Coordinates of C-alpha atoms in Angstrom, one line a residue:
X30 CA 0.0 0.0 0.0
X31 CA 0.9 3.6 -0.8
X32 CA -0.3 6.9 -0.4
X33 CA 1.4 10.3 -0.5
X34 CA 3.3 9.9 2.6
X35 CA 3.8 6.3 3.4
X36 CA 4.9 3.1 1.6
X37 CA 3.5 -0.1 3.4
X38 CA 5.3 -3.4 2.1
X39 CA 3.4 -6.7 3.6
X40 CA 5.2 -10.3 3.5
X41 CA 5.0 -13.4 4.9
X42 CA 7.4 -16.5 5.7
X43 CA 7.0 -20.1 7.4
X44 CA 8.1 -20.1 10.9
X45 CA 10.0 -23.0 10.3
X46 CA 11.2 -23.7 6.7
X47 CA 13.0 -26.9 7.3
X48 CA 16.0 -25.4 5.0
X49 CA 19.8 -25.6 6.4
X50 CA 20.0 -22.2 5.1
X51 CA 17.3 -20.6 7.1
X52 CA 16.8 -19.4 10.3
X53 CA 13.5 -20.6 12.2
X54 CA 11.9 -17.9 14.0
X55 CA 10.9 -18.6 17.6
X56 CA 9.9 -16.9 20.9
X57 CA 13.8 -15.7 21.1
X58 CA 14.7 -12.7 19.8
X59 CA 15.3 -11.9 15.6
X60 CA 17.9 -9.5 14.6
X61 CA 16.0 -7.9 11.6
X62 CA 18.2 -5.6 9.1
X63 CA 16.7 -3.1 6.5
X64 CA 17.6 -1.4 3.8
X65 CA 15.8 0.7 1.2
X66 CA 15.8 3.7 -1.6
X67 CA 13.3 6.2 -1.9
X68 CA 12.6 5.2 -5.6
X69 CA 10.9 2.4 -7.0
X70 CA 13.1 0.0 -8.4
X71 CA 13.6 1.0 -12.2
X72 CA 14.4 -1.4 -15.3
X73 CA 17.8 -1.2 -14.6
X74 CA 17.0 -3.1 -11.6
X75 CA 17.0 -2.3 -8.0
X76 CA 18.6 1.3 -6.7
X77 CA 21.4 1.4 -3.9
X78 CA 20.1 1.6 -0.4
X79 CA 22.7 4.2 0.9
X80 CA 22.7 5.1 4.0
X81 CA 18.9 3.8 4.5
X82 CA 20.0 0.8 6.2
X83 CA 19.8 -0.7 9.6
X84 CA 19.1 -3.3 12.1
X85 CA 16.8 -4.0 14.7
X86 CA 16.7 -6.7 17.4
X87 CA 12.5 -7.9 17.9
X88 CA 10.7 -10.4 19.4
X89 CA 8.3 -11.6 16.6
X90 CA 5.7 -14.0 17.8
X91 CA 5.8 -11.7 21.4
X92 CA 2.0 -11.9 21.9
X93 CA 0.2 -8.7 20.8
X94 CA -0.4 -6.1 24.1
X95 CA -4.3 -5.6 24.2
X96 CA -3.4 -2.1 24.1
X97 CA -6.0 0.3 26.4
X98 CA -5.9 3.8 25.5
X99 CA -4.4 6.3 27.8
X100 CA -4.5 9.5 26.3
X101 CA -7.4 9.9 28.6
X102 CA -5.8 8.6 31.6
X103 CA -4.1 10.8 34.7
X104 CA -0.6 10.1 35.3
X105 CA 1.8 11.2 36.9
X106 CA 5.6 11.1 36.5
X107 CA 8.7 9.5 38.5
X108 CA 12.0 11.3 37.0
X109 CA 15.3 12.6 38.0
X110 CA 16.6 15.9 38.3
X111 CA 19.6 17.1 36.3
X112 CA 21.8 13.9 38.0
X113 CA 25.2 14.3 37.2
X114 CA 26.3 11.1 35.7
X115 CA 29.7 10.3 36.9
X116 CA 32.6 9.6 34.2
X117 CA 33.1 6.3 35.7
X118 CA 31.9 2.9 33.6
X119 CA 28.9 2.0 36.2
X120 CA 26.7 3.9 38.1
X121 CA 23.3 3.3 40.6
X122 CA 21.7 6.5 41.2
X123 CA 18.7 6.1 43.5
X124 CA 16.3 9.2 44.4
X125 CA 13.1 8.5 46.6
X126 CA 9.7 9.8 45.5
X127 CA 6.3 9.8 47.1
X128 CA 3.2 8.3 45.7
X129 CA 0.7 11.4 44.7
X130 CA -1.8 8.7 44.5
X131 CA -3.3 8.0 48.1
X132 CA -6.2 7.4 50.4
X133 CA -8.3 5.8 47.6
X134 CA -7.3 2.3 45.7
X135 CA -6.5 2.8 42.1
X136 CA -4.8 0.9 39.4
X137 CA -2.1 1.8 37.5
X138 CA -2.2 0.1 34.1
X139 CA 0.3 0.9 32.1
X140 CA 4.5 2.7 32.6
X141 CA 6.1 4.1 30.1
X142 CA 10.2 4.8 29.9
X143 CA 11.0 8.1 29.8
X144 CA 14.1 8.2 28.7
X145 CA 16.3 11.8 27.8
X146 CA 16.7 12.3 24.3
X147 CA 20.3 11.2 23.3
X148 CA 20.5 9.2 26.6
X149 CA 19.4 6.0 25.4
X150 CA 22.7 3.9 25.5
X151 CA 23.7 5.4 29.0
X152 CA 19.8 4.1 30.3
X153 CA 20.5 0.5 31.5
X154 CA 17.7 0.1 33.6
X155 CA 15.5 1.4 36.0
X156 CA 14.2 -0.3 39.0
X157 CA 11.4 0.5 41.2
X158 CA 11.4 -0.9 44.9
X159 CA 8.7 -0.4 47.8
X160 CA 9.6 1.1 50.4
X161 CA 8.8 1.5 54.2
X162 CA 5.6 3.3 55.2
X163 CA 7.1 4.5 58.1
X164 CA 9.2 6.9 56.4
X165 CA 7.9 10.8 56.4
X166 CA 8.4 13.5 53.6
X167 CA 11.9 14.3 54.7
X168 CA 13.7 11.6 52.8
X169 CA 12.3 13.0 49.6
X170 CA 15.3 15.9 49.5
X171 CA 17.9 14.4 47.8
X172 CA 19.3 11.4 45.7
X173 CA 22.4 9.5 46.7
X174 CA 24.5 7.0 44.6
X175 CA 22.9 3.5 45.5
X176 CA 24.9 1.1 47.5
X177 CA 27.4 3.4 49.1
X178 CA 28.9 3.3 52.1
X179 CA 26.7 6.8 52.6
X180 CA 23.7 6.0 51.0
X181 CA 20.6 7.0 53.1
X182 CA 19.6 4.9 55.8
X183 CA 16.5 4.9 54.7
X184 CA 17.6 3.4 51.1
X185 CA 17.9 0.2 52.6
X186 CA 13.9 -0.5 53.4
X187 CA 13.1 -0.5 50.0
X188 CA 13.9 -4.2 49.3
X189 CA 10.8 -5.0 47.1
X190 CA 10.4 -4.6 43.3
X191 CA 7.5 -3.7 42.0
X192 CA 8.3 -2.5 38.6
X193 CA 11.1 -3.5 36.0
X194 CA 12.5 -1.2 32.9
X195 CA 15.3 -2.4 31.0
X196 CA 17.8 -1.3 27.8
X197 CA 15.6 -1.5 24.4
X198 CA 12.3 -2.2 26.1
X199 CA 9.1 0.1 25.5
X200 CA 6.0 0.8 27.4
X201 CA 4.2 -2.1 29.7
X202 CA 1.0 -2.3 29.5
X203 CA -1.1 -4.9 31.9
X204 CA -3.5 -6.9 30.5
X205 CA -7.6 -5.8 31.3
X206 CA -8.1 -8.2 34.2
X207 CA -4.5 -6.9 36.2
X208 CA -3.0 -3.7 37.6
X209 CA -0.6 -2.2 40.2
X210 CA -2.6 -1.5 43.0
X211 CA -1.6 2.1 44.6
X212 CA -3.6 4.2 47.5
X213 CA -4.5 1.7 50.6
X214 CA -2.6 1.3 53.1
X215 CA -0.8 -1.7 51.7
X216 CA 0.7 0.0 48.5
X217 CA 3.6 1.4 48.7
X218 CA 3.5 5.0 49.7
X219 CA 7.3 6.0 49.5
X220 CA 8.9 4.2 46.4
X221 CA 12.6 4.5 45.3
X222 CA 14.0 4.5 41.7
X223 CA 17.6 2.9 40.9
X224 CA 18.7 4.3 37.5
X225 CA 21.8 2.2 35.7
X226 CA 23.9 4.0 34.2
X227 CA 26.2 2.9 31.8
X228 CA 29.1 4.6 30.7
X229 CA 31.9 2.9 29.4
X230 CA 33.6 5.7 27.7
X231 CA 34.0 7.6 30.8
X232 CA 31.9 10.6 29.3
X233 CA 31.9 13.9 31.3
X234 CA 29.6 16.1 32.0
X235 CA 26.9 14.6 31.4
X236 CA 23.3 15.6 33.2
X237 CA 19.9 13.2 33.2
X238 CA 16.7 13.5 34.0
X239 CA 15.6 10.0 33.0
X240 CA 12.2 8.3 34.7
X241 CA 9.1 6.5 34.4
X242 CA 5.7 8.1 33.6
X243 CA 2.7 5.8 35.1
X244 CA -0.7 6.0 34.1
X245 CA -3.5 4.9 36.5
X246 CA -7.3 4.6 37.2
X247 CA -10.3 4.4 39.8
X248 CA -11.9 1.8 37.0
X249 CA -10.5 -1.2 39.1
X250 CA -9.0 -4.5 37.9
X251 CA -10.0 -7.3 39.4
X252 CA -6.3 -8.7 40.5
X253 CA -3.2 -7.0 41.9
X254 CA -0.3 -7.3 40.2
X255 CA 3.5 -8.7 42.3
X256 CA 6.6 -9.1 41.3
X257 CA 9.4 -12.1 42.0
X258 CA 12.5 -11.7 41.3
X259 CA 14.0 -15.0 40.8
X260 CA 17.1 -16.2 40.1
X261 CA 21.0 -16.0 41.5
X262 CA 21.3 -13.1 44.2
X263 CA 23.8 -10.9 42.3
X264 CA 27.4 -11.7 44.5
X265 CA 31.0 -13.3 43.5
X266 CA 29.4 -16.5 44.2
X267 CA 28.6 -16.3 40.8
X268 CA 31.4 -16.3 38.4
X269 CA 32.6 -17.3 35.1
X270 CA 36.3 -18.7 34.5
X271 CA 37.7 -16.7 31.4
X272 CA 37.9 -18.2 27.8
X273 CA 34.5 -19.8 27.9
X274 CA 32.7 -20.4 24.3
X275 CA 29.8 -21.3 26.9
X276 CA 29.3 -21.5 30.5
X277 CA 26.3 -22.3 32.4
X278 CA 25.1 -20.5 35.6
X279 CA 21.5 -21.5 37.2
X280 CA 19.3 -19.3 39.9
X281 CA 16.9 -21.7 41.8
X282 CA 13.9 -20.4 43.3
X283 CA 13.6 -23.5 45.0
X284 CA 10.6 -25.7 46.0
X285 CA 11.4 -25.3 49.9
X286 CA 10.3 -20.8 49.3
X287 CA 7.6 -21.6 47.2
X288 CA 6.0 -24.2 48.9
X289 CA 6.0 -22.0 52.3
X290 CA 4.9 -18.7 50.9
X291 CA 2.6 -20.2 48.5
X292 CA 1.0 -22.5 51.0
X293 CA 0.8 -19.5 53.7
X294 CA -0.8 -17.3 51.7
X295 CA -2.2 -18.8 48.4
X296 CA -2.3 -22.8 48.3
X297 CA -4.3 -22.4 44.8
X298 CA -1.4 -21.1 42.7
X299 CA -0.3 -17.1 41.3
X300 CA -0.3 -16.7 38.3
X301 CA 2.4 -15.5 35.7
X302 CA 1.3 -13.6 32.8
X303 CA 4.8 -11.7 32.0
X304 CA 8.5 -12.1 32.3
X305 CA 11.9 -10.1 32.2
X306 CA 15.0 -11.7 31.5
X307 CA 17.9 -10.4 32.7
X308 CA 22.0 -10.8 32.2
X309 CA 25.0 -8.8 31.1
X310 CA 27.2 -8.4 28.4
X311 CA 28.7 -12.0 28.8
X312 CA 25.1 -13.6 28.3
X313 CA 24.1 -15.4 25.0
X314 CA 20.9 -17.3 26.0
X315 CA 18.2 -17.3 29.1
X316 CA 15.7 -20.0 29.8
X317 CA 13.2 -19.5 32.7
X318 CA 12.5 -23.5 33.7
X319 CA 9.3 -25.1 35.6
X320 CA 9.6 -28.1 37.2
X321 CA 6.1 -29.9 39.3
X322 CA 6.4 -32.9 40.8
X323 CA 10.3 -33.7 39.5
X324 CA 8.8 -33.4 35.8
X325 CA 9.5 -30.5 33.7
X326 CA 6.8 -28.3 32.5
X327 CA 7.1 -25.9 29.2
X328 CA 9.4 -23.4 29.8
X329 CA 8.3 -20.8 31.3
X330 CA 10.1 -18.3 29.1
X331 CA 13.4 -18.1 27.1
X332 CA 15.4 -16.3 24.8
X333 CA 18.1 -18.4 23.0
X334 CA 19.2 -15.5 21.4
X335 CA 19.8 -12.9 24.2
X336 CA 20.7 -9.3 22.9
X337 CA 21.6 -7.1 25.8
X338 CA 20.6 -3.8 24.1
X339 CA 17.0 -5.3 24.2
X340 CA 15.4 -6.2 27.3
X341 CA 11.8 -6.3 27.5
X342 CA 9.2 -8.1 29.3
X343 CA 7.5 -11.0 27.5
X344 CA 4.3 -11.2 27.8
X345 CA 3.1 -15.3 28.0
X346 CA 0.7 -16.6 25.8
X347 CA -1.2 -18.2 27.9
X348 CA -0.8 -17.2 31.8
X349 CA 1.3 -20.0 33.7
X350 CA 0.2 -21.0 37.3
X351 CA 2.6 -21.5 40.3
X352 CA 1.9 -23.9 42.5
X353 CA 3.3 -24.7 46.4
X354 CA 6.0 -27.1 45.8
X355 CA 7.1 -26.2 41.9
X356 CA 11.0 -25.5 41.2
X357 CA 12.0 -22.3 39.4
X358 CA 15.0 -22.7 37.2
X359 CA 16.5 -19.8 35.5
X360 CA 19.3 -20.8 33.5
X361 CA 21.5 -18.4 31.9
X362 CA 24.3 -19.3 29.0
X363 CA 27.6 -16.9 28.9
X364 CA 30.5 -16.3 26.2
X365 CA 33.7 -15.1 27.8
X366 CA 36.2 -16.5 24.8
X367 CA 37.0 -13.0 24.3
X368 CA 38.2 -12.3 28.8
X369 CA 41.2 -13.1 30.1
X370 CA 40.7 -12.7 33.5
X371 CA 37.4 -14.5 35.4
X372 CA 34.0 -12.4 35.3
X373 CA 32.3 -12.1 38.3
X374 CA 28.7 -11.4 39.5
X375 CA 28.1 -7.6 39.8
X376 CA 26.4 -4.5 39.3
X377 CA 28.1 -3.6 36.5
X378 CA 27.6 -4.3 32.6
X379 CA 31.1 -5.7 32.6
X380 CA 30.4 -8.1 35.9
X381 CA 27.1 -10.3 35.2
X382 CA 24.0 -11.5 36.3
X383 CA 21.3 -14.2 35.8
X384 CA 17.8 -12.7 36.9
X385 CA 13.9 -13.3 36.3
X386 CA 11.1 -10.6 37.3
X387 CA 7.9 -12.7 37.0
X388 CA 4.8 -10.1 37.0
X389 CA 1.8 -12.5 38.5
X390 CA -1.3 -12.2 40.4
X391 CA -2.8 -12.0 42.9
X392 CA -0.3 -9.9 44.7
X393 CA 0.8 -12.1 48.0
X394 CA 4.2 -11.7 50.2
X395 CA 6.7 -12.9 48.6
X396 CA 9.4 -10.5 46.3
X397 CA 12.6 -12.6 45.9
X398 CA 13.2 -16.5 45.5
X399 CA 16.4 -17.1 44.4
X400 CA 20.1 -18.6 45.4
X401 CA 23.3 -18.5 45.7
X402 CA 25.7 -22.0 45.6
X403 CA 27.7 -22.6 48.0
X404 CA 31.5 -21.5 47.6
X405 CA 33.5 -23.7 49.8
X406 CA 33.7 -26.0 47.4
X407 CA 34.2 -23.9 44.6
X408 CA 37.5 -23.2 47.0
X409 CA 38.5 -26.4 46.6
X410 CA 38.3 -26.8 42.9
X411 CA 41.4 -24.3 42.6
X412 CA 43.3 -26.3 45.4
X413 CA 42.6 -23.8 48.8
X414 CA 43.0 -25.7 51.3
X415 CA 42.4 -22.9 54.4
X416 CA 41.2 -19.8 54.8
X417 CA 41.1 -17.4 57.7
X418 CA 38.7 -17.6 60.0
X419 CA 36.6 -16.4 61.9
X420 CA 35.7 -14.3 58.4
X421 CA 35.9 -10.6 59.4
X422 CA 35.7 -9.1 55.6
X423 CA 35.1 -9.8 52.3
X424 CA 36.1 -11.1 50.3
X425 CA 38.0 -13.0 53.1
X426 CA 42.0 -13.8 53.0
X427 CA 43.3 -17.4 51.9
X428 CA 45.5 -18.9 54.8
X429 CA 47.0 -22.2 52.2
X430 CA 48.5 -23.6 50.2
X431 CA 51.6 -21.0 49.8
X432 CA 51.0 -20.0 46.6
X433 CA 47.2 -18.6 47.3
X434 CA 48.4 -17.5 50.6
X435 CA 47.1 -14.1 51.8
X436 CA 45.2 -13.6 48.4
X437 CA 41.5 -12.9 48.3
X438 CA 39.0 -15.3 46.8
X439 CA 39.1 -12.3 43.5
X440 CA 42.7 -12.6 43.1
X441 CA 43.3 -16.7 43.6
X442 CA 40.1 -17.5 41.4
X443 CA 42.5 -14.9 38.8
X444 CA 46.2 -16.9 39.5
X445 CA 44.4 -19.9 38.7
X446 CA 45.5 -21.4 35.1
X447 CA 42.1 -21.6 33.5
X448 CA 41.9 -24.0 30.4
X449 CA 38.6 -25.1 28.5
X450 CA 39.0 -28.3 29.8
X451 CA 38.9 -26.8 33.5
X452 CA 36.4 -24.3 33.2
X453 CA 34.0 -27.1 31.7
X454 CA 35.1 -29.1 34.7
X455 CA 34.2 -25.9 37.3
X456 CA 31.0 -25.8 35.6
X457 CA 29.9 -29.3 36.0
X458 CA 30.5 -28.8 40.0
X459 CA 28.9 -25.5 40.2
X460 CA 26.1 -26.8 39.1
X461 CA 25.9 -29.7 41.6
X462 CA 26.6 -27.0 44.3
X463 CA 24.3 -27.1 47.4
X464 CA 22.7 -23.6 47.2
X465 CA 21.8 -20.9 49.4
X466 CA 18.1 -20.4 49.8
X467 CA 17.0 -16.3 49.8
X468 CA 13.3 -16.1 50.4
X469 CA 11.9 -12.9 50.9
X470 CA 9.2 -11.1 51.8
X471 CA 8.2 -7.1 51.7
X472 CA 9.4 -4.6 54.3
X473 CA 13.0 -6.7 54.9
X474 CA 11.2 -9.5 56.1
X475 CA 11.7 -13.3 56.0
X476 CA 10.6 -16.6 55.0
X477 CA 11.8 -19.2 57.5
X478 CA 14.0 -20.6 54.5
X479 CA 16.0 -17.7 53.6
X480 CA 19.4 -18.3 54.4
X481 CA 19.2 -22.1 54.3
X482 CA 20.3 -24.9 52.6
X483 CA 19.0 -27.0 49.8
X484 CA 20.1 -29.5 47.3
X485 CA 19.3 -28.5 43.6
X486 CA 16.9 -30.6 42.1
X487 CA 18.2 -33.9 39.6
X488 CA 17.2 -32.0 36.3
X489 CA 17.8 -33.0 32.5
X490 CA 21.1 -31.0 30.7
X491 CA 21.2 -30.0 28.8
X492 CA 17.8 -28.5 28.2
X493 CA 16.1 -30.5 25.4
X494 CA 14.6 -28.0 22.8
X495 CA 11.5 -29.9 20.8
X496 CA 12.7 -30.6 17.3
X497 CA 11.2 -29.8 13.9
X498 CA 10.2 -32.7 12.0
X499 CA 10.8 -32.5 8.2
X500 CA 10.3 -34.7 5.4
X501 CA 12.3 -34.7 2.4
X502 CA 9.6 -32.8 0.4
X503 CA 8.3 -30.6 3.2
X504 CA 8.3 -29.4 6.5
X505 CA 5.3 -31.0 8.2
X506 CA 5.7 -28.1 11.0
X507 CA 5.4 -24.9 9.5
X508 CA 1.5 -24.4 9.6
X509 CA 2.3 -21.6 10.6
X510 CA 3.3 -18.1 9.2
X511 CA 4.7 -14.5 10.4
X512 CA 3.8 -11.4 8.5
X513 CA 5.6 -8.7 8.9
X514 CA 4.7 -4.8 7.8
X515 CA 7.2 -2.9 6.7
X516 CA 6.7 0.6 7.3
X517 CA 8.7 3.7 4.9
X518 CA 8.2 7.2 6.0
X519 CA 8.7 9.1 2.6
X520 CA 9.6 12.8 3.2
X521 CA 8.0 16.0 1.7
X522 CA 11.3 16.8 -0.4
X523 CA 11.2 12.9 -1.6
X524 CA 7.4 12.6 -3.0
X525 CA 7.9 13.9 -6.2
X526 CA 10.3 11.0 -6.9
X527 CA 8.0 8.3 -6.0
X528 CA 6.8 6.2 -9.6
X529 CA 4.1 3.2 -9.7
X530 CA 3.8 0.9 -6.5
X531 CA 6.0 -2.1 -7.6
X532 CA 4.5 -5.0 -5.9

């Protein structure tokens, strides 16, 4: 289609077309490149795209967003205030705001990114957390750089996420039945906002006033909206030996959290109906795994084509229940054949991370289910034999053998001689590992489990995708299609150059 402002080009493709030379196109993210002229292609044949070229990373068969108008809807705004972004690679900055909302329950039902102009590589993500409600207006005065030794004390009661944003995601919208409840007494009332900012060119001078814009509603859902965030609890217990064309870390939100909170509070099952995937530069693949009864369910979610300059919830298909008693696996596959030197778990873009924010309903206590292994035993692997105790600081001081002696865990984890054939050997035990159960509840609070130990579960690796079956004429699983719309804004100064639609 064409009219005087706008060429519209329509196609379609198998999903799967069972040739070696084509790519299938799954849940995981496509990288899609375009290229195009402003002419029509003549009879000498088709015109040189120039600079009209690109690439864009998408999520194809990401179910459509029932999308609810909000140009109507009040809103109000959560942004920063001309931050000065240090020139360092990684900065948190994390300013408090107060919810305008109150005294009357409301919905939100829908957050947008608002993201400075020109800003949109130094935007990592943005996290919300709910804070105490015993905190009073004065903690609104000022920002402070998150996890500093001088952050604000009251920084550390905001513990519980209830919103995610991350790098190449748009707007969330809920779906009709679901919102984040705001204005009782249970809704947060003071929340805080950790901006990630990324600067690995050591930039200066640069000023942001970055945010989120949320729009809301008296017309009320019938759910509330929670977040988990699942996964391994971000510390150098995780870490990846150097060299690595693939390394495998997993985050258990184990069956010992979910069966308490769940069977406290809601023995029928939440219900999942989005999810975030989260790593680092390192990360090629995530896979969000559901175990009931030792059986494996569908996963969850996935994404066997990570791109970490696109980071977006997914919304399911179809909603997934959690019941008391189900394992939580989220798996996340690394590349470090380009480091030298071991990468560890970490705020910044360089260190890495393995997370999942699932966004359920209904909304019960429970805001972090995941692990950490133990690292004893990953000690031992590189040959330390003692270590200083009682453990005073960390990381803590190696007492023996000599040659690890007074080193921290950092540095003898670095002397170590990593080969492939060792860091595949590291991987198998770290994924053996006894873990470290965190369980958590809102307000800094806690499930009798967090802190304890479990075995993980006897799982199949590695995961075992379902296969397309193909004949030698035809594929007998591509019933079904993507279309994709291609969309040309032609210019004022360009019309006149436009011939016949050539279809």
């Amino acid at each position: 289609m064409e009219n005087s402002t706008h060429t519209i080009l329509a196609f379609s493709r198998e999903l799967h077309t069972c040739d070696t030379n084509d790519k299938s196109i799954t849940e995981s993210t496509v990288r899609v490149i375009w290229a195009y002229h402003h002419k029509d292609m003549g009879e000498a044949g088709q015109n040189y795209h120039g600079s009209n070229r690109g690439t864009k990373s998408l999520r194809l068969l990401n179910p459509e967003k029932a999308e609810v108008s909000s140009a109507s809807l009040p809103y109000f705004d959560l942004t920063n205030k001309d931050v000065p972004i240090p020139d360092k690679d990684t900065t948190y900055w994390c300013q408090m705001f107060k919810i305008p909302v109150q005294h009357e329950k409301h919905h939100v039902t829908k957050v947008e990114p608002l993201i400075q102009k020109g800003h949109e590589n130094l935007v990592h993500h943005i996290l919300l957390y709910q804070c105490s409600s015993n905190l009073n207006d004065s903690v609104l005065d000022y920002g402070h750089e998150c996890y500093h030794p001088n952050m604000p004390d009251s920084f550390f009661t905001c513990e519980t996420v209830i919103f995610a944003w991350a790098i190449g995601g748009e707007g969330f919208t809920y779906p009709p039945h679901v919102g984040l409840s705001i204005g009782t007494a249970a809704d947060p009332q003071f929340v805080l906002m950790e901006v990630h900012y990324d600067n690995p060119s050591y930039t200066e001078g640069l000023i942001d006033n970055s945010g989120l814009r949320l729009f809301y509603t008296q017309d009320l859902r019938k759910y509330d909206a929670g977040v988990i965030e699942a996964g391994l609890w971000v510390s150098l217990f995780h870490n990846i030996p150097p060299g690595m064309p693939e390394f495998v870390s997993e985050g258990h939100c184990t069956l010992e959290c979910l069966e308490e909170a769940l069977g406290a509070e809601r023995p029928s099952g939440i219900h999942v109906f989005a999810v975030l995937l989260h790593a680092h530069l390192a990360g090629r693949a995530i896979r969000m795994r559901h175990f009931r009864n030792g059986e494996e369910q569908k996963l969850l979610a996935y994404d066997d084509e990570f791109d970490f300059n696109f980071q977006e919830f997914q919304y399911l298909e179809e909603e997934r229940t959690i019941l008391p008693g189900d394992n939580l696996i989220t798996e996340c596959h690394y590349s470090t054949v380009d480091r030298i030197r071991m990468t560890w778990g970490g705020l910044s873009t360089r260190n890495e991370m393995c997370l999942s924010y699932l966004l359920y309903y209904p909304r019960i206590n429970l805001t972090r289910c995941a692990s950490i292994p133990d690292i004893m035993e990953q000690l031992q692997f590189i040959g330390v034999k003692e270590i200083y105790r009682p453990v005073r600081t960390w990381p803590f001081i190696i007492k023996s053998p000599k040659q690890y002696k007074n080193l921290s865990f950092m540095d003898a984890m670095n002397k170590f001689k990593w080969s492939r054939s060792e860091g595949l050997s590291y991987n198998e035990l770290v994924l053996k590992l006894p873990v470290n159960v965190r369980c958590s509840k809102t307000d800094n609070a806690e499930w009798s489990f967090q802190g304890m130990t479990a075995l993980p579960p006897e799982i199949e690796r590695p995961y075992k995708t379902e296969q397309v079956i193909c004949s030698s004429s035809s594929c007998l699983s591509c019933s079904l299609f993507v279309a994709l719309l291609f969309f040309v804004h032609i210019t004022a100064s360009t019309i006149g150059n436009i011939g016949p639609f050539v279809q």
